[in-house]
PQR file of N, CA, C, O and H, with PARSE charges and radii, in Angstrom:
ATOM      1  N   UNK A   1     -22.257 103.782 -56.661 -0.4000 1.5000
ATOM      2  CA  UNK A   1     -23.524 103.704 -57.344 -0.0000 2.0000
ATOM      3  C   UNK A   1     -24.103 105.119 -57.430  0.5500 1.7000
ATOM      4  O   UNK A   1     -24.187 105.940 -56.517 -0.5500 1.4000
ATOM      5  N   UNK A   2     -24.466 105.235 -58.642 -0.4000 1.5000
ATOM      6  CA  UNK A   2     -24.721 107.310 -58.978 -0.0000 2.0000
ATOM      7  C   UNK A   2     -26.494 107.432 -58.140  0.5500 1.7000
ATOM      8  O   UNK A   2     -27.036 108.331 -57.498 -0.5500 1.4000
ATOM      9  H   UNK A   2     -24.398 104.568 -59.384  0.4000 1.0000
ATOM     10  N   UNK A   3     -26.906 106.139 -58.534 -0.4000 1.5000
ATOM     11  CA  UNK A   3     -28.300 106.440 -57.944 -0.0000 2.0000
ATOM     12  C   UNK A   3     -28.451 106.630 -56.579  0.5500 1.7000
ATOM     13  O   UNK A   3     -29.242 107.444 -56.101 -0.5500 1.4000
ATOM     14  H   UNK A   3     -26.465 105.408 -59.055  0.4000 1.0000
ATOM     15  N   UNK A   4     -27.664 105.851 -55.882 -0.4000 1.5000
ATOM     16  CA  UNK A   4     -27.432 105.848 -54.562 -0.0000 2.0000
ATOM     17  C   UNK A   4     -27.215 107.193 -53.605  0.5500 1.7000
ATOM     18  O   UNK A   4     -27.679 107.470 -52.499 -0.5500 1.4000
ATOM     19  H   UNK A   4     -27.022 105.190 -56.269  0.4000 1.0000
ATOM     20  N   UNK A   5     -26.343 107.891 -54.466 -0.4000 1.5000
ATOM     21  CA  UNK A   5     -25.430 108.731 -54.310 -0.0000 2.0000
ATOM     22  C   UNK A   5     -27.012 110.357 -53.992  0.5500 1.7000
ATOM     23  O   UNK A   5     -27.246 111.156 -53.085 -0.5500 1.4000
ATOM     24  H   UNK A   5     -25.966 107.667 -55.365  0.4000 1.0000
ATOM     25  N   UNK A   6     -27.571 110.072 -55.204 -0.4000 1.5000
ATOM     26  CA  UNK A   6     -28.490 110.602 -55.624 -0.0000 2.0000
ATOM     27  C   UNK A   6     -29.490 111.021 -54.458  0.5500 1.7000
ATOM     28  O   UNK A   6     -29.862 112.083 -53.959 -0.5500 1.4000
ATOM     29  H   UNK A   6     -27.381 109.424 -55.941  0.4000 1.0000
ATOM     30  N   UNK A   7     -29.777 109.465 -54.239 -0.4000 1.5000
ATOM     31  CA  UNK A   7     -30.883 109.130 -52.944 -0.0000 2.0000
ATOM     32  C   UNK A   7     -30.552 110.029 -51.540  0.5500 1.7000
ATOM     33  O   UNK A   7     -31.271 110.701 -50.800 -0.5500 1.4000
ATOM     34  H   UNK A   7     -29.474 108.602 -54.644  0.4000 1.0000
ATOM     35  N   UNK A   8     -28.904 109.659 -51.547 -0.4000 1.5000
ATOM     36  CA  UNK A   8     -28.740 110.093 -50.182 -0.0000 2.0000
ATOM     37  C   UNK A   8     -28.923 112.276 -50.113  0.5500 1.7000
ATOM     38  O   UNK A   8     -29.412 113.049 -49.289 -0.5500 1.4000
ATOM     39  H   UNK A   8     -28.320 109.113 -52.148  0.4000 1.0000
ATOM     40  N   UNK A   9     -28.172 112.467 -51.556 -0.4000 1.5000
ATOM     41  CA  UNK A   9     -28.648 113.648 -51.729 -0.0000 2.0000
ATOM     42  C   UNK A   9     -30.194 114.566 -51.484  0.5500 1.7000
ATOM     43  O   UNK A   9     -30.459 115.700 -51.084 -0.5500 1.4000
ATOM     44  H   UNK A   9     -27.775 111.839 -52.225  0.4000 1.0000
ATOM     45  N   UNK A  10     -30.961 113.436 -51.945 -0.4000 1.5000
ATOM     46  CA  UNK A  10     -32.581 113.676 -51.814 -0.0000 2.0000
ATOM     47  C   UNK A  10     -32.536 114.044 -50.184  0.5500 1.7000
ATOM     48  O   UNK A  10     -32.744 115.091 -49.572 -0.5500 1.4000
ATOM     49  H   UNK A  10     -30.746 112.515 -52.270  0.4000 1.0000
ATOM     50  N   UNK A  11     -32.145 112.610 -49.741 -0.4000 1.5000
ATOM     51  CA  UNK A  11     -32.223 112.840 -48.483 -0.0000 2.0000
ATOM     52  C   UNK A  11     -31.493 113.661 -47.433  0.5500 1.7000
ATOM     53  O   UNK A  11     -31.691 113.679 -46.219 -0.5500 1.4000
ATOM     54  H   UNK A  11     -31.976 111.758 -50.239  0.4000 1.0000
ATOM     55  N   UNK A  12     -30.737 114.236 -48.050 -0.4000 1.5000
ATOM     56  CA  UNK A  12     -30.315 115.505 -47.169 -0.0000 2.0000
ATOM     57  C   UNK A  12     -30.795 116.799 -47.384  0.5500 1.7000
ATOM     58  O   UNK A  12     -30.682 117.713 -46.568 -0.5500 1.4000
ATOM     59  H   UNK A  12     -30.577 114.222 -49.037  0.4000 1.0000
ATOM     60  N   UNK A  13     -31.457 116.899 -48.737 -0.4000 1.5000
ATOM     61  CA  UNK A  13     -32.728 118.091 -48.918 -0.0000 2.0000
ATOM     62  C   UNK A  13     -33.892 117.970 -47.918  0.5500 1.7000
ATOM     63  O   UNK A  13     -34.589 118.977 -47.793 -0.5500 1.4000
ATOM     64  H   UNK A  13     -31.548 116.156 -49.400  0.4000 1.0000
ATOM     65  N   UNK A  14     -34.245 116.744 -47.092 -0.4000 1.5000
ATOM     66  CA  UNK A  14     -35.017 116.135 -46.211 -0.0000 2.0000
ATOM     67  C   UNK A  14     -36.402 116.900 -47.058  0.5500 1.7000
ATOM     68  O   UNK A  14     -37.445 116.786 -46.414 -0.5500 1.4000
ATOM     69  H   UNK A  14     -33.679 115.926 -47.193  0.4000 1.0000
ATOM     70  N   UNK A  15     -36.492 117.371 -47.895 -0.4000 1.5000
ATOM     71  CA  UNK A  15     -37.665 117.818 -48.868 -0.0000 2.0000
ATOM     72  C   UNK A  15     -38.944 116.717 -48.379  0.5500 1.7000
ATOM     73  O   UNK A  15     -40.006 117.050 -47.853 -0.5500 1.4000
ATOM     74  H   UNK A  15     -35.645 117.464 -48.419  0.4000 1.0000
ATOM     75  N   UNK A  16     -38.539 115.457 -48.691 -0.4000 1.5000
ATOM     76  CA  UNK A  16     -39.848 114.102 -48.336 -0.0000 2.0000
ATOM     77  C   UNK A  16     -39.293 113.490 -47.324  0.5500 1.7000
ATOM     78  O   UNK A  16     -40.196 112.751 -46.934 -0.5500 1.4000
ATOM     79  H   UNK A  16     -37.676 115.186 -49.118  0.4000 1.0000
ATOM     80  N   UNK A  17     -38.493 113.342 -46.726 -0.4000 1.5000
ATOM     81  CA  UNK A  17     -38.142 113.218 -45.076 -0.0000 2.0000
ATOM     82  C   UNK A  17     -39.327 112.677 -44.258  0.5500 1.7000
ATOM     83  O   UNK A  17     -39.507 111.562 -43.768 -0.5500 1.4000
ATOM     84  H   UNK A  17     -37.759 113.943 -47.043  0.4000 1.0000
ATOM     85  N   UNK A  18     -39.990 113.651 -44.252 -0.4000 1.5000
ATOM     86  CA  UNK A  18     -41.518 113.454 -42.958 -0.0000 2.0000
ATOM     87  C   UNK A  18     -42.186 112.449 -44.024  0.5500 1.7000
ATOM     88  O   UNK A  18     -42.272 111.279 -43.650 -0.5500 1.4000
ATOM     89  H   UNK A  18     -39.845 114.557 -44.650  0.4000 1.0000
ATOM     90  N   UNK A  19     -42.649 112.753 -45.252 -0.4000 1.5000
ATOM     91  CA  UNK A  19     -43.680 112.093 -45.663 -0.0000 2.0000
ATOM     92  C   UNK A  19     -42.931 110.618 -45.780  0.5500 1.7000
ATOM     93  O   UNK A  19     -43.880 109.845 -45.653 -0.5500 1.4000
ATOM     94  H   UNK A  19     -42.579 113.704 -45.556  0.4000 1.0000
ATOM     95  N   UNK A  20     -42.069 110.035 -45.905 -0.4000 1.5000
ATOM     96  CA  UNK A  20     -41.575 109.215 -46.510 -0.0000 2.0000
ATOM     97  C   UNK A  20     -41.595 108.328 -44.653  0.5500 1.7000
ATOM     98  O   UNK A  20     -41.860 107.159 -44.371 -0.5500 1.4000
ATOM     99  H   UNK A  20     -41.297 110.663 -46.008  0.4000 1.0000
ATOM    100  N   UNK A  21     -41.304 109.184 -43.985 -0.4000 1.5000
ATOM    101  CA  UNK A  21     -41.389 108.804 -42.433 -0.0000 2.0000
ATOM    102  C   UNK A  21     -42.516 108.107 -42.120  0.5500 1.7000
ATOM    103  O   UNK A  21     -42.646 106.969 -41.668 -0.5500 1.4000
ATOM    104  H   UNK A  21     -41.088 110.134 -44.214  0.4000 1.0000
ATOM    105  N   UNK A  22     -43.689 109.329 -42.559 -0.4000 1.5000
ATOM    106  CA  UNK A  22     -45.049 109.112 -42.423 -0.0000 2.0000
ATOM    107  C   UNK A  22     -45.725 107.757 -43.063  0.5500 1.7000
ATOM    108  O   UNK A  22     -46.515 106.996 -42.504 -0.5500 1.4000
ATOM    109  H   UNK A  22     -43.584 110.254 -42.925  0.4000 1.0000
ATOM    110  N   UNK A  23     -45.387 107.705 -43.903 -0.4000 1.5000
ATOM    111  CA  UNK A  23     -46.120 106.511 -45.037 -0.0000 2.0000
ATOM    112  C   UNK A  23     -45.324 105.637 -44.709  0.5500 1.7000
ATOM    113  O   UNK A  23     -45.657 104.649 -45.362 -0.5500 1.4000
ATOM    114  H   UNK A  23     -44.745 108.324 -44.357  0.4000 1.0000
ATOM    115  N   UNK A  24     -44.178 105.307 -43.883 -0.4000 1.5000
ATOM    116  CA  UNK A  24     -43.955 104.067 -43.186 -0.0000 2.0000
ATOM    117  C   UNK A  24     -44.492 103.883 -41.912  0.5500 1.7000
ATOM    118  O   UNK A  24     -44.132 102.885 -41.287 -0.5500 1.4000
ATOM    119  H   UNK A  24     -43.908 106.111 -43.352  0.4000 1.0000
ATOM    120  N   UNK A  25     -45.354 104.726 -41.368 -0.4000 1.5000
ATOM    121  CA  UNK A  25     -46.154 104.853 -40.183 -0.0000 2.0000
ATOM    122  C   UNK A  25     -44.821 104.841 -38.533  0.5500 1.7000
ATOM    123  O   UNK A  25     -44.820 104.171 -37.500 -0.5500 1.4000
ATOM    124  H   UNK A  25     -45.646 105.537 -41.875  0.4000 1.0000
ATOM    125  N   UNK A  26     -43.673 106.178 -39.184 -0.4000 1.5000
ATOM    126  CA  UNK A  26     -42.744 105.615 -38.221 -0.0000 2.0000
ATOM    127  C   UNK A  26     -42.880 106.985 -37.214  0.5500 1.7000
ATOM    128  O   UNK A  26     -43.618 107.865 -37.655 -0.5500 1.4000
ATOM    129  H   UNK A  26     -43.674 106.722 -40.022  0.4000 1.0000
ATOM    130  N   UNK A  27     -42.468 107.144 -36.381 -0.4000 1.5000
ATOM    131  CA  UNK A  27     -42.816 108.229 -35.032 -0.0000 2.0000
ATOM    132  C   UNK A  27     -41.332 109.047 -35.695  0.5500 1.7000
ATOM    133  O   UNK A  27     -40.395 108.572 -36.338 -0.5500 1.4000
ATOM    134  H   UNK A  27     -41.868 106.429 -36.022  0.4000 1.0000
ATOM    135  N   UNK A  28     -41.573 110.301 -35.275 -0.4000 1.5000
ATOM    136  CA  UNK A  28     -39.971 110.578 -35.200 -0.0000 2.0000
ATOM    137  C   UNK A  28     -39.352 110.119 -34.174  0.5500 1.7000
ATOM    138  O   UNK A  28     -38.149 110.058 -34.426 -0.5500 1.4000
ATOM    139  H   UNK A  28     -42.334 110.686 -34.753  0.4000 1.0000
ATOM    140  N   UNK A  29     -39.663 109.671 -32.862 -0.4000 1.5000
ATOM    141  CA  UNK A  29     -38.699 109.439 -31.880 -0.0000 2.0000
ATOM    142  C   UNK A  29     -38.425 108.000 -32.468  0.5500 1.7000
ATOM    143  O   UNK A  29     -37.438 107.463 -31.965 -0.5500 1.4000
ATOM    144  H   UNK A  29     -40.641 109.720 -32.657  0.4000 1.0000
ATOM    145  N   UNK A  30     -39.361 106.960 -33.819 -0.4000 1.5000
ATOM    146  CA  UNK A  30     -38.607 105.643 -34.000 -0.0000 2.0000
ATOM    147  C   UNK A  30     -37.420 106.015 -34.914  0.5500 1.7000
ATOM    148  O   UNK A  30     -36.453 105.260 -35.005 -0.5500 1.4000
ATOM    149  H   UNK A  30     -40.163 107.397 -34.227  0.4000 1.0000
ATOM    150  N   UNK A  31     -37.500 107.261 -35.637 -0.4000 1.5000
ATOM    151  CA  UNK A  31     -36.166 107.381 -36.449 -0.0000 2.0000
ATOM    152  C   UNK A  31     -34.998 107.864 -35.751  0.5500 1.7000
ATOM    153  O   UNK A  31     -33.875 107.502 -36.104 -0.5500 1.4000
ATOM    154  H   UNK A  31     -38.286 107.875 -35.563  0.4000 1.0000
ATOM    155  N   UNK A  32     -35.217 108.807 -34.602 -0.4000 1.5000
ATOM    156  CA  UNK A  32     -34.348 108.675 -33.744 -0.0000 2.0000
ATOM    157  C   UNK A  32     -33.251 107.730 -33.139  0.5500 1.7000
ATOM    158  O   UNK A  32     -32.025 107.636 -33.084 -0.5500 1.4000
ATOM    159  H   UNK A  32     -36.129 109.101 -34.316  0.4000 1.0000
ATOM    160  N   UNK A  33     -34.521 107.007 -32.666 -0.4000 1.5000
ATOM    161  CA  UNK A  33     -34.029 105.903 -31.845 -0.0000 2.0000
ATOM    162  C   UNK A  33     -32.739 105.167 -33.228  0.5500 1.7000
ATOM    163  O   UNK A  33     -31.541 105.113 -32.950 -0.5500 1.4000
ATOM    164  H   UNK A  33     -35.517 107.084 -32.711  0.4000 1.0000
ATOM    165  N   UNK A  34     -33.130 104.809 -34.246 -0.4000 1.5000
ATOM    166  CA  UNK A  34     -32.477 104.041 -35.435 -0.0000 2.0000
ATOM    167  C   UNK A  34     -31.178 105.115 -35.870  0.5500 1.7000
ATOM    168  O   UNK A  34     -30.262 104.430 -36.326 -0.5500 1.4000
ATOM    169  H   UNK A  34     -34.103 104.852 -34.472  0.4000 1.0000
ATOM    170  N   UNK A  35     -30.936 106.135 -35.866 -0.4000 1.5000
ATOM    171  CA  UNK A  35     -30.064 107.123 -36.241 -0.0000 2.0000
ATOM    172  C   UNK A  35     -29.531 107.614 -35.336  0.5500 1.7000
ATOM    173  O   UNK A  35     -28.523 108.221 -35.696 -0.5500 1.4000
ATOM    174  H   UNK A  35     -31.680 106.691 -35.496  0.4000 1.0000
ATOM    175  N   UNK A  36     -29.811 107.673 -33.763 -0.4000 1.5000
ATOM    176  CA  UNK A  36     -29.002 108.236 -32.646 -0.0000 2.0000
ATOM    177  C   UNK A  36     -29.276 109.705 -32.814  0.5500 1.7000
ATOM    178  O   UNK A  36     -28.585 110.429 -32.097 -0.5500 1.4000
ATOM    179  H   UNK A  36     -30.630 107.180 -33.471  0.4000 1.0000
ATOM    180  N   UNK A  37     -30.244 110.371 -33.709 -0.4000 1.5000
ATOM    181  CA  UNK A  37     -30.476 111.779 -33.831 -0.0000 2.0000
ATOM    182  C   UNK A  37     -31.574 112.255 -32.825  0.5500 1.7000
ATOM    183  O   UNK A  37     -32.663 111.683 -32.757 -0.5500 1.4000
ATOM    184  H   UNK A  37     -30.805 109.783 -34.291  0.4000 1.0000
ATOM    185  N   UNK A  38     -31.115 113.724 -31.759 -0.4000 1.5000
ATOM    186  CA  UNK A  38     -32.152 114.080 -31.267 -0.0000 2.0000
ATOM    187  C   UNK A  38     -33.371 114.386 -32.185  0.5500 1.7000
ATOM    188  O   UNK A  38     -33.421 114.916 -33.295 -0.5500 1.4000
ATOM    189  H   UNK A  38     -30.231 114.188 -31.814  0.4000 1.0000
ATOM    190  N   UNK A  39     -34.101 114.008 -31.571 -0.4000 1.5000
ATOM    191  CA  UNK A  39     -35.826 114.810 -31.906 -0.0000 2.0000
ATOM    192  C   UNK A  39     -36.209 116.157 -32.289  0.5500 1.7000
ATOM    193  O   UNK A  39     -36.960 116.604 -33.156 -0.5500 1.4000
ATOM    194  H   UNK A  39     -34.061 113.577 -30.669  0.4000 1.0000
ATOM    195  N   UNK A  40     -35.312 116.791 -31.191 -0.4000 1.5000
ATOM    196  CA  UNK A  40     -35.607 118.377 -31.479 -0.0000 2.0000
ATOM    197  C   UNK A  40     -34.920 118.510 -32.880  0.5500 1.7000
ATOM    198  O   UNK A  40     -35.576 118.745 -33.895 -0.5500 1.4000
ATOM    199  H   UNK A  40     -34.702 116.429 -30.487  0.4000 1.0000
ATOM    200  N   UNK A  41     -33.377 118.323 -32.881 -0.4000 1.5000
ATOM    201  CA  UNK A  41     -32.631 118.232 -34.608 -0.0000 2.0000
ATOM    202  C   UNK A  41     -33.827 117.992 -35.542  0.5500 1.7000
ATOM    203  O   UNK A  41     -34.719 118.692 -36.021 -0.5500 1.4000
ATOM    204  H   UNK A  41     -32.843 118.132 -32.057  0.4000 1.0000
ATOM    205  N   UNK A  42     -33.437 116.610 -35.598 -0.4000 1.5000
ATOM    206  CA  UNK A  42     -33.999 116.062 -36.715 -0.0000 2.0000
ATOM    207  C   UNK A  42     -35.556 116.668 -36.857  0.5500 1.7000
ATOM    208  O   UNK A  42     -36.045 116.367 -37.946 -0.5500 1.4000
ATOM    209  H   UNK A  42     -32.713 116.041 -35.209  0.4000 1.0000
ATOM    210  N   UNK A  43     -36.441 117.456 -35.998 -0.4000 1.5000
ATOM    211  CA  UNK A  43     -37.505 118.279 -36.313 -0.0000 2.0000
ATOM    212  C   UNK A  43     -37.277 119.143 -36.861  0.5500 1.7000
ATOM    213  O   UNK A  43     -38.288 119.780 -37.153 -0.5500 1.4000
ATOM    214  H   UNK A  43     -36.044 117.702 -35.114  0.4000 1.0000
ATOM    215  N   UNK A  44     -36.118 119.675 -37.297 -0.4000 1.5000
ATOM    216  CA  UNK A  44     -35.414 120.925 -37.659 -0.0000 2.0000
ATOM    217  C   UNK A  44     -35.241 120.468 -38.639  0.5500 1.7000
ATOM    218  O   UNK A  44     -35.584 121.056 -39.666 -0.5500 1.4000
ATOM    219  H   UNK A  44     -35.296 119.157 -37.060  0.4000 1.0000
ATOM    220  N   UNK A  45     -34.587 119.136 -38.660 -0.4000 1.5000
ATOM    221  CA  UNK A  45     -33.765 119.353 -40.553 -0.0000 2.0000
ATOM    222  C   UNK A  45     -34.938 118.783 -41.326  0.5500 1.7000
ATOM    223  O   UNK A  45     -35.037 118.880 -42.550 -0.5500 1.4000
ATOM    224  H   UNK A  45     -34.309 118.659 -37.826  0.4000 1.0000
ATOM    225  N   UNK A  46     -36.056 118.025 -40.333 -0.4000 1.5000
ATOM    226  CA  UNK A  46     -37.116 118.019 -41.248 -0.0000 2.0000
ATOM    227  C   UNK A  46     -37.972 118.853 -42.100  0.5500 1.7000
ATOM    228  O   UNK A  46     -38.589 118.639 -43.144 -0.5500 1.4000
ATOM    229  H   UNK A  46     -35.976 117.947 -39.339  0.4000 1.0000
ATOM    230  N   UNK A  47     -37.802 119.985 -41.244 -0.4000 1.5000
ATOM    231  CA  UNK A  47     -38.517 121.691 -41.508 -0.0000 2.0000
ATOM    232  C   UNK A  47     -37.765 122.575 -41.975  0.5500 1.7000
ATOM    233  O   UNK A  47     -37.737 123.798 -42.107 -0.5500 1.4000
ATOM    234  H   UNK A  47     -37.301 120.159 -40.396  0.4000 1.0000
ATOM    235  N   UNK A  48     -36.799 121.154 -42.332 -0.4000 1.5000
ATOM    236  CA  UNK A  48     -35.554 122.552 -42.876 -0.0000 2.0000
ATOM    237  C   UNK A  48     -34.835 124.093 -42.411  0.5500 1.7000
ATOM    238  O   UNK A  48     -34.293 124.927 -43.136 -0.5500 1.4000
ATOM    239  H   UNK A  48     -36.822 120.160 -42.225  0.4000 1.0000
ATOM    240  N   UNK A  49     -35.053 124.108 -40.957 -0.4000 1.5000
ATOM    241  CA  UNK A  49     -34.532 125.036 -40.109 -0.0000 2.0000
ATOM    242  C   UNK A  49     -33.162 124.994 -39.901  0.5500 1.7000
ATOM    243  O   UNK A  49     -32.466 125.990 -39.704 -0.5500 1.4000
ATOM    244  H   UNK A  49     -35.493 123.430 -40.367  0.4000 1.0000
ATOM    245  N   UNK A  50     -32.748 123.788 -39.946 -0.4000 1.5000
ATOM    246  CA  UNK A  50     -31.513 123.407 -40.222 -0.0000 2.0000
ATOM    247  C   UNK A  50     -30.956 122.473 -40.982  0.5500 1.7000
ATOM    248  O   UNK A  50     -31.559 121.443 -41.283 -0.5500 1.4000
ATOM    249  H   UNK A  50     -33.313 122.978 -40.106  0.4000 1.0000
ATOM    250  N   UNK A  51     -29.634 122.766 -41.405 -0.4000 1.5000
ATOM    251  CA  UNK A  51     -28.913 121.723 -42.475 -0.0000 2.0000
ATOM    252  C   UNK A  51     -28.499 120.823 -42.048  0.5500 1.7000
ATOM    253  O   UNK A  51     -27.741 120.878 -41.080 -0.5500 1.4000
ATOM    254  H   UNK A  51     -29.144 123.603 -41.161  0.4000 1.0000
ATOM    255  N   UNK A  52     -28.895 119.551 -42.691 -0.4000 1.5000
ATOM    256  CA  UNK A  52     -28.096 117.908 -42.583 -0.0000 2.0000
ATOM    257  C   UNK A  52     -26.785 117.772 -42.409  0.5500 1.7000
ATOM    258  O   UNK A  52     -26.351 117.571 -43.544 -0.5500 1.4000
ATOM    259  H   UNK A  52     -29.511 119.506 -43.477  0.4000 1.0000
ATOM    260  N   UNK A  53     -25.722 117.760 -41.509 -0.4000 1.5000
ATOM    261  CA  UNK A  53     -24.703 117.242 -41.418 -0.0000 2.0000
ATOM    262  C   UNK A  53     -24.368 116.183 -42.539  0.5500 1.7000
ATOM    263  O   UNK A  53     -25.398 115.972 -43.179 -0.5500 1.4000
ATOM    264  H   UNK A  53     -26.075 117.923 -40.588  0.4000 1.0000
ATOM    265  N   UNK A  54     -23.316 115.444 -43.009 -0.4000 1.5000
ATOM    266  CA  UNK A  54     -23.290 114.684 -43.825 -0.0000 2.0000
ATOM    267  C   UNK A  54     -23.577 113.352 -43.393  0.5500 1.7000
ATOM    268  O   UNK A  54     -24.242 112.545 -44.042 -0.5500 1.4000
ATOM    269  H   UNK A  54     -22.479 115.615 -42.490  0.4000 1.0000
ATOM    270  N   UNK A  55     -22.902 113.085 -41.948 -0.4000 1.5000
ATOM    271  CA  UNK A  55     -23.023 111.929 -41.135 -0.0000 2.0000
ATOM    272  C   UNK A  55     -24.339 111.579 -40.864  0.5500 1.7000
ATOM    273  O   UNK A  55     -24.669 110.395 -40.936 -0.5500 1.4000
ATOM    274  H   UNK A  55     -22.361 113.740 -41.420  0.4000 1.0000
ATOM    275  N   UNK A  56     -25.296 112.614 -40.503 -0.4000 1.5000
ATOM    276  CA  UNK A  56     -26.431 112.169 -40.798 -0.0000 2.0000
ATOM    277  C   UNK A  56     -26.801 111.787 -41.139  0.5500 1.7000
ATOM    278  O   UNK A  56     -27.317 110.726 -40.785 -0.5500 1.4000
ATOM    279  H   UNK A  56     -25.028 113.576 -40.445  0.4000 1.0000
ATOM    280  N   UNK A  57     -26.888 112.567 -42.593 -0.4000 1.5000
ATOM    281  CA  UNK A  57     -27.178 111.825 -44.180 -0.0000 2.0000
ATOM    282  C   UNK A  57     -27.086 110.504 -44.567  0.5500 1.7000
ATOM    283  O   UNK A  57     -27.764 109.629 -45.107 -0.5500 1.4000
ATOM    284  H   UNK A  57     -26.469 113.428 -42.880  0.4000 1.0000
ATOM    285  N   UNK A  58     -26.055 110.676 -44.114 -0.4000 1.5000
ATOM    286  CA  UNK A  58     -26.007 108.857 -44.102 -0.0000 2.0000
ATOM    287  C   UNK A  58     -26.496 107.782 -42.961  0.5500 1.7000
ATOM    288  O   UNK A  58     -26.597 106.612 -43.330 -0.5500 1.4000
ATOM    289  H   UNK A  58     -25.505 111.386 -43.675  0.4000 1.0000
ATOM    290  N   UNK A  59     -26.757 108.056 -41.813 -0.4000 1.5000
ATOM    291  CA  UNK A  59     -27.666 107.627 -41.342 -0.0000 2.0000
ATOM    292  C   UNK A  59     -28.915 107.308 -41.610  0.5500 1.7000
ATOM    293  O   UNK A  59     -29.440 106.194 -41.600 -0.5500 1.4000
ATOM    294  H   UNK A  59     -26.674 109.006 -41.514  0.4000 1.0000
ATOM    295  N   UNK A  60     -29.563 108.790 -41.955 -0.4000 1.5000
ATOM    296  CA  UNK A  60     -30.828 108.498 -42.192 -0.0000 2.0000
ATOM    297  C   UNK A  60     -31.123 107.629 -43.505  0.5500 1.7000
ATOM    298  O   UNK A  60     -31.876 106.658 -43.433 -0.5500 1.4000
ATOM    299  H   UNK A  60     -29.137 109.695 -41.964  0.4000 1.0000
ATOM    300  N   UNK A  61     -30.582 107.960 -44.568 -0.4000 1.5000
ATOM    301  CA  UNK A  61     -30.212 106.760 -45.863 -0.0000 2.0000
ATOM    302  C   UNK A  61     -29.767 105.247 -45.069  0.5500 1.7000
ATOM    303  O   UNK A  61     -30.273 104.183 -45.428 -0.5500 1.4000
ATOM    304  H   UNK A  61     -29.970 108.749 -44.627  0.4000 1.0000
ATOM    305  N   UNK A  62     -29.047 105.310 -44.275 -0.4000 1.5000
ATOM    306  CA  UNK A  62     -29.267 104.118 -43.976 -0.0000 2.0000
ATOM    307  C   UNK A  62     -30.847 103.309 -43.493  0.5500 1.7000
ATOM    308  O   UNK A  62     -31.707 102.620 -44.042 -0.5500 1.4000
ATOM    309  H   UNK A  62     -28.636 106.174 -43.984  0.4000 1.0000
ATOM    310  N   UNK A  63     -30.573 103.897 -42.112 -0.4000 1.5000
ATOM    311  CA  UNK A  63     -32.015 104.171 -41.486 -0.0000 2.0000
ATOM    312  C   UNK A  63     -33.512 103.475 -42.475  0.5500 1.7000
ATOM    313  O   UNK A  63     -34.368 102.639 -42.185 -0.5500 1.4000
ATOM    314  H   UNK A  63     -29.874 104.457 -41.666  0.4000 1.0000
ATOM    315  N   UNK A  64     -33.238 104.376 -43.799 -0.4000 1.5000
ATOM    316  CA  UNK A  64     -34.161 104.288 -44.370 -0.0000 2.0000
ATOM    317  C   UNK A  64     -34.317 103.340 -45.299  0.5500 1.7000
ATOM    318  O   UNK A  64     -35.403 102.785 -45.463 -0.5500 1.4000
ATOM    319  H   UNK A  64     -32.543 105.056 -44.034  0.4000 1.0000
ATOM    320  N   UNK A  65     -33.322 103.073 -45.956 -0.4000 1.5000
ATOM    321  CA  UNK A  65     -33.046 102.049 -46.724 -0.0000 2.0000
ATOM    322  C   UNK A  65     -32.849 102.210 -47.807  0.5500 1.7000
ATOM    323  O   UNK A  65     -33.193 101.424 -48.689 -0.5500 1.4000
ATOM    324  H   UNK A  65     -32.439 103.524 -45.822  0.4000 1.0000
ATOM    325  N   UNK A  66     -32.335 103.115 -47.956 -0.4000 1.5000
ATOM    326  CA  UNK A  66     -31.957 104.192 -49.581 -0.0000 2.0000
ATOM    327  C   UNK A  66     -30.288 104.641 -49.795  0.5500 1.7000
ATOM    328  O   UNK A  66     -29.948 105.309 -50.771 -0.5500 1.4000
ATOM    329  H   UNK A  66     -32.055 103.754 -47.239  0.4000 1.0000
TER
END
C-alpha cells in the first residue's frame, strides 16, 4: 500500500512524532512501553538528534496506527 508506505516514511522524519503523541494525550514513557524504545532514544529521534532505525519505524507506525 503506497500510502502506507508514505505514513511510515512521515514517521521516520518523526517531524509530528511529539505532536501526534501529544494530541493522543500519550506520555513518552506510554510509547515506549508499546515500542520497547528507550526514552532517552526516542527523545532524540523525536528532536531529531538522532535518526530512526528502520525497525523502529515500524514500530512506531505500528504503535501508532499508521
Amino acid at each position: 500500500n503506497t500510502g502506507h508506505g508514505q505514513q511510515i516514511k512521515e514517521v521516520g522524519k518523526m517531524l509530528k512524532l511529539r505532536e501526534i503523541r501529544e494530541s493522543r494525550k500519550w506520555s513518552l514513557t506510554d510509547v515506549c512501553v508499546l515500542t520497547r524504545i528507550d526514552p532517552s532514544s526516542l527523545s532524540k529521534i523525536e528532536r531529531e538528534v538522532w535518526p530512526c532505525p528502520p525497525a523502529w519505524r515500524r514500530r512506531l507506525a505500528e504503535a501508532f496506527g499508521i
